[in-house]
């Protein structure tokens, strides 16, 4: 199982950007996949996930409306997109295959990242 | 601040045991499964523990974890210098409807 991410990006504030993550070695449509942000010297921040099988998408409240997560089943590729970058978006972005689900009555949830990409560095600077 | 609270740093001698705590609430750790990750310097995180105490294949049994109430603990025995890394806990937060991570703990083996 591999997640191969697109290369480093250097952008100016206000520009748009779409980074990618190509999955291989497993059935892309059958697993949740998403993104985790790590700012320089800081911890991990969960951004959101998508289930490629039906495009069901969940966002962290911190990132809702700030980014768009999408997936293309035909190419087994997940995407993270910004319409207008800010300097505060400067970070490493990890593509992450995630196991996620709930008990029959949604009385508990399981969640973990079992496969990580190597990361895409995004630098936003004027 | 992170939803899950971890000590910023932990240290222990080679061959000894280190424990890292992760504290949350009923909306996250209290009712959901916990996972743990190791991030070596300059690399992507790696899954160490899932579903509170399960090790993926390839993870040595020196790594173990437990959960009690709204807290979880990662234990590492037989410490090696190669274990020096940042360790993160993670879980689902039912109130946020989002995955959450702890702030991370830097383990120093001295």
Short mmCIF file of C-alpha atoms in Angstrom, two decimals:
data_model
loop_
_atom_site.label_atom_id
_atom_site.label_comp_id
_atom_site.label_asym_id
_atom_site.label_seq_id
_atom_site.Cartn_x
_atom_site.Cartn_y
_atom_site.Cartn_z
CA UNK A 1 0.00 0.00 0.00
CA UNK A 2 1.45 3.34 -1.05
CA UNK A 3 0.36 6.97 -1.06
CA UNK A 4 2.44 9.13 -3.39
CA UNK A 5 1.98 12.84 -2.93
CA UNK A 6 2.67 15.68 -5.34
CA UNK A 7 5.74 17.84 -4.95
CA UNK A 8 6.47 20.91 -2.86
CA UNK A 9 4.65 24.12 -3.73
CA UNK A 10 5.57 27.77 -3.28
CA UNK A 11 2.67 30.15 -3.74
CA UNK A 12 1.68 33.75 -3.07
CA UNK A 13 -1.20 34.79 -0.79
CA UNK A 14 -4.49 34.78 -2.65
CA UNK A 15 -3.43 32.14 -5.17
CA UNK A 16 -5.24 28.84 -5.60
CA UNK A 17 -3.70 25.41 -5.20
CA UNK A 18 -4.60 21.75 -5.58
CA UNK A 19 -2.28 19.05 -4.26
CA UNK A 20 -2.67 15.36 -4.95
CA UNK A 21 -2.17 11.95 -3.45
CA UNK A 22 -2.12 8.85 -5.67
CA UNK A 23 -2.99 5.61 -3.91
CA UNK A 24 -1.91 2.14 -4.95
CA UNK A 25 -1.91 -1.37 -3.57
CA UNK A 26 -5.46 -1.45 -2.29
CA UNK A 27 -9.05 -0.85 -3.34
CA UNK A 28 -9.18 2.96 -3.38
CA UNK A 29 -12.96 3.13 -3.25
CA UNK A 30 -13.21 1.02 -0.10
CA UNK A 31 -11.23 3.12 2.38
CA UNK A 32 -11.55 6.61 3.77
CA UNK A 33 -8.68 8.88 2.76
CA UNK A 34 -7.92 12.38 3.90
CA UNK A 35 -5.45 14.99 4.98
CA UNK A 36 -3.51 15.96 8.09
CA UNK A 37 -1.74 19.30 8.49
CA UNK A 38 1.48 19.89 10.40
CA UNK A 39 2.75 23.43 10.71
CA UNK A 40 6.51 23.90 11.20
CA UNK A 41 7.51 22.69 14.65
CA UNK A 42 3.91 21.95 15.62
CA UNK A 43 1.62 18.98 16.08
CA UNK A 44 -0.77 17.09 13.83
CA UNK A 45 -4.13 18.59 12.84
CA UNK A 46 -6.86 16.45 11.28
CA UNK A 47 -8.43 18.26 8.32
CA UNK A 48 -10.97 15.87 6.89
CA UNK A 49 -11.69 12.68 5.00
CA UNK A 50 -13.53 11.42 1.95
CA UNK A 51 -14.91 8.00 1.12
CA UNK A 52 -14.19 7.62 -2.59
CA UNK A 53 -16.85 4.95 -2.99
CA UNK A 54 -19.68 7.46 -2.56
CA UNK A 55 -17.82 10.78 -2.10
CA UNK A 56 -19.09 11.15 1.48
CA UNK A 57 -16.86 13.86 2.95
CA UNK A 58 -16.27 14.99 6.54
CA UNK A 59 -14.38 18.13 7.56
CA UNK A 60 -12.94 19.29 10.83
CA UNK A 61 -14.81 22.43 11.97
CA UNK A 62 -11.43 24.19 11.87
CA UNK A 63 -11.09 23.53 8.14
CA UNK A 64 -14.70 23.52 6.94
CA UNK A 65 -15.07 26.16 4.23
CA UNK A 66 -11.31 26.73 4.08
CA UNK A 67 -10.35 23.76 1.91
CA UNK A 68 -11.98 21.21 -0.39
CA UNK A 69 -11.23 17.51 -0.28
CA UNK A 70 -12.07 15.45 -3.35
CA UNK A 71 -11.24 12.11 -4.92
CA UNK A 72 -11.11 10.62 -8.40
CA UNK A 73 -11.86 6.89 -8.39
CA UNK A 74 -10.69 6.46 -11.99
CA UNK A 75 -7.16 7.50 -11.09
CA UNK A 76 -7.18 6.46 -7.39
CA UNK A 77 -6.19 9.98 -6.47
CA UNK A 78 -7.25 12.20 -3.58
CA UNK A 79 -6.96 15.97 -3.68
CA UNK A 80 -6.75 18.89 -1.29
CA UNK A 81 -7.65 22.27 -2.72
CA UNK A 82 -7.52 25.91 -1.68
CA UNK A 83 -9.21 28.76 -3.56
CA UNK A 84 -7.28 31.56 -1.87
CA UNK A 85 -4.16 30.72 0.11
CA UNK A 86 -3.01 32.57 3.20
CA UNK A 87 0.41 32.76 4.79
CA UNK A 88 -1.02 30.75 7.67
CA UNK A 89 -1.55 27.81 5.29
CA UNK A 90 2.23 27.29 5.21
CA UNK A 91 2.68 23.74 6.44
CA UNK A 92 3.38 20.12 5.60
CA UNK A 93 0.27 18.29 4.41
CA UNK A 94 0.10 14.54 4.82
CA UNK A 95 -2.20 12.33 2.81
CA UNK A 96 -3.58 9.68 5.12
CA UNK A 97 -5.62 6.54 4.60
CA UNK A 98 -7.97 6.26 7.52
CA UNK A 99 -10.06 3.62 9.13
CA UNK A 100 -13.24 5.22 10.42
CA UNK A 101 -16.57 3.93 11.51
CA UNK A 102 -19.03 3.61 14.34
CA UNK A 103 -20.89 1.06 16.38
CA UNK A 104 -24.34 0.03 15.23
CA UNK A 105 -25.98 2.74 17.39
CA UNK A 106 -23.19 5.29 16.84
CA UNK A 107 -22.41 4.76 20.51
CA UNK A 108 -18.71 4.60 19.79
CA UNK A 109 -16.35 5.46 16.95
CA UNK A 110 -13.12 3.94 15.77
CA UNK A 111 -10.65 6.07 13.86
CA UNK A 112 -7.00 5.79 12.99
CA UNK A 113 -4.57 6.53 10.19
CA UNK A 114 -2.95 3.31 9.02
CA UNK A 115 -1.07 4.59 5.97
CA UNK A 116 0.65 7.94 5.58
CA UNK A 117 2.09 9.66 2.53
CA UNK A 118 5.49 11.32 2.78
CA UNK A 119 3.97 14.79 2.85
CA UNK A 120 3.72 17.84 0.59
CA UNK A 121 5.29 21.07 1.75
CA UNK A 122 3.22 24.15 0.96
CA UNK A 123 4.86 27.54 1.43
CA UNK A 124 2.76 30.68 1.07
CA UNK A 125 4.75 33.87 1.01
CA UNK A 126 4.63 37.19 -0.76
CA UNK B 1 -4.75 24.05 22.11
CA UNK B 2 -5.32 20.41 21.27
CA UNK B 3 -8.47 18.64 22.39
CA UNK B 4 -6.29 15.86 23.77
CA UNK B 5 -3.63 16.73 26.33
CA UNK B 6 -0.18 15.14 26.31
CA UNK B 7 2.92 16.07 28.32
CA UNK B 8 5.30 18.06 26.10
CA UNK B 9 8.26 15.85 26.94
CA UNK B 10 9.21 12.59 28.60
CA UNK B 11 12.67 11.16 29.16
CA UNK B 12 14.06 7.84 30.32
CA UNK B 13 17.28 5.88 30.19
CA UNK B 14 18.11 3.24 27.58
CA UNK B 15 16.66 -0.13 28.51
CA UNK B 16 14.11 1.42 30.83
CA UNK B 17 10.39 2.04 30.34
CA UNK B 18 8.69 5.25 29.29
CA UNK B 19 5.02 6.07 29.60
CA UNK B 20 3.18 8.81 27.75
CA UNK B 21 -0.26 9.94 28.83
CA UNK B 22 -3.13 11.34 26.78
CA UNK B 23 -6.07 12.98 28.50
CA UNK B 24 -9.40 13.82 26.93
CA UNK B 25 -13.10 13.84 27.68
CA UNK B 26 -16.25 11.77 27.34
CA UNK B 27 -16.79 13.09 23.81
CA UNK B 28 -13.51 11.65 22.59
CA UNK B 29 -11.37 9.17 24.55
CA UNK B 30 -14.17 8.33 26.97
CA UNK B 31 -16.35 6.75 24.30
CA UNK B 32 -14.13 6.11 21.29
CA UNK B 33 -11.09 4.10 20.37
CA UNK B 34 -7.60 5.56 20.75
CA UNK B 35 -4.61 5.28 18.43
CA UNK B 36 -0.94 6.19 18.86
CA UNK B 37 1.63 7.39 16.34
CA UNK B 38 5.41 7.75 16.25
CA UNK B 39 7.01 10.53 14.23
CA UNK B 40 10.76 10.29 13.84
CA UNK B 41 12.51 13.56 12.98
CA UNK B 42 11.91 14.63 9.40
CA UNK B 43 9.56 11.77 8.57
CA UNK B 44 5.85 11.11 8.31
CA UNK B 45 4.05 9.69 11.35
CA UNK B 46 3.67 5.93 11.71
CA UNK B 47 0.83 4.01 13.33
CA UNK B 48 1.92 2.24 16.52
CA UNK B 49 -1.36 1.32 18.20
CA UNK B 50 -4.98 1.28 17.05
CA UNK B 51 -8.29 0.40 18.75
CA UNK B 52 -6.85 1.27 22.19
CA UNK B 53 -4.30 -1.52 22.41
CA UNK B 54 -3.84 -3.31 19.09
CA UNK B 55 -0.47 -3.35 17.36
CA UNK B 56 -0.27 -3.38 13.55
CA UNK B 57 1.92 -6.10 12.09
CA UNK B 58 5.58 -5.21 12.35
CA UNK B 59 5.27 -3.14 15.52
CA UNK B 60 7.29 -4.81 18.29
CA UNK B 61 5.61 -5.79 21.54
CA UNK B 62 7.83 -3.29 23.35
CA UNK B 63 5.03 -0.88 22.47
CA UNK B 64 1.78 -1.27 24.40
CA UNK B 65 -1.16 0.91 25.30
CA UNK B 66 -4.18 1.05 27.54
CA UNK B 67 -7.24 3.18 28.14
CA UNK B 68 -9.13 3.99 31.29
CA UNK B 69 -12.06 6.36 31.37
CA UNK B 70 -11.09 9.55 29.56
CA UNK B 71 -7.34 8.88 29.54
CA UNK B 72 -5.00 6.66 27.59
CA UNK B 73 -1.39 5.64 28.09
CA UNK B 74 1.35 4.48 25.74
CA UNK B 75 4.14 2.38 27.22
CA UNK B 76 7.49 1.67 25.65
CA UNK B 77 9.79 -0.87 27.28
CA UNK B 78 13.44 -1.67 26.58
CA UNK B 79 14.05 1.88 25.37
CA UNK B 80 16.47 2.37 22.51
CA UNK B 81 18.01 5.54 21.14
CA UNK B 82 16.05 4.87 17.97
CA UNK B 83 12.84 5.39 19.93
CA UNK B 84 13.60 9.10 20.28
CA UNK B 85 10.69 10.70 18.46
CA UNK B 86 7.50 12.66 18.83
CA UNK B 87 4.52 10.55 19.91
CA UNK B 88 0.89 11.49 19.27
CA UNK B 89 -2.40 10.07 20.48
CA UNK B 90 -5.49 10.29 18.32
CA UNK B 91 -9.18 9.52 18.48
CA UNK B 92 -12.56 10.59 17.14
CA UNK B 93 -14.40 13.40 18.86
CA UNK B 94 -18.13 12.78 18.72
CA UNK B 95 -19.02 16.39 19.58
CA UNK B 96 -16.80 17.88 16.88
CA UNK B 97 -17.55 15.03 14.45
CA UNK B 98 -13.86 15.09 13.64
CA UNK B 99 -10.63 13.25 14.21
CA UNK B 100 -8.42 14.81 16.86
CA UNK B 101 -4.78 14.43 17.89
CA UNK B 102 -2.91 15.25 21.04
CA UNK B 103 -0.31 17.98 20.99
CA UNK B 104 2.52 15.46 20.90
CA UNK B 105 5.15 14.28 23.37
CA UNK B 106 8.85 14.37 22.64
CA UNK B 107 10.55 11.26 23.99
CA UNK B 108 14.22 11.60 24.85
CA UNK B 109 16.26 8.50 25.60
CA UNK B 110 19.22 9.60 27.67
#
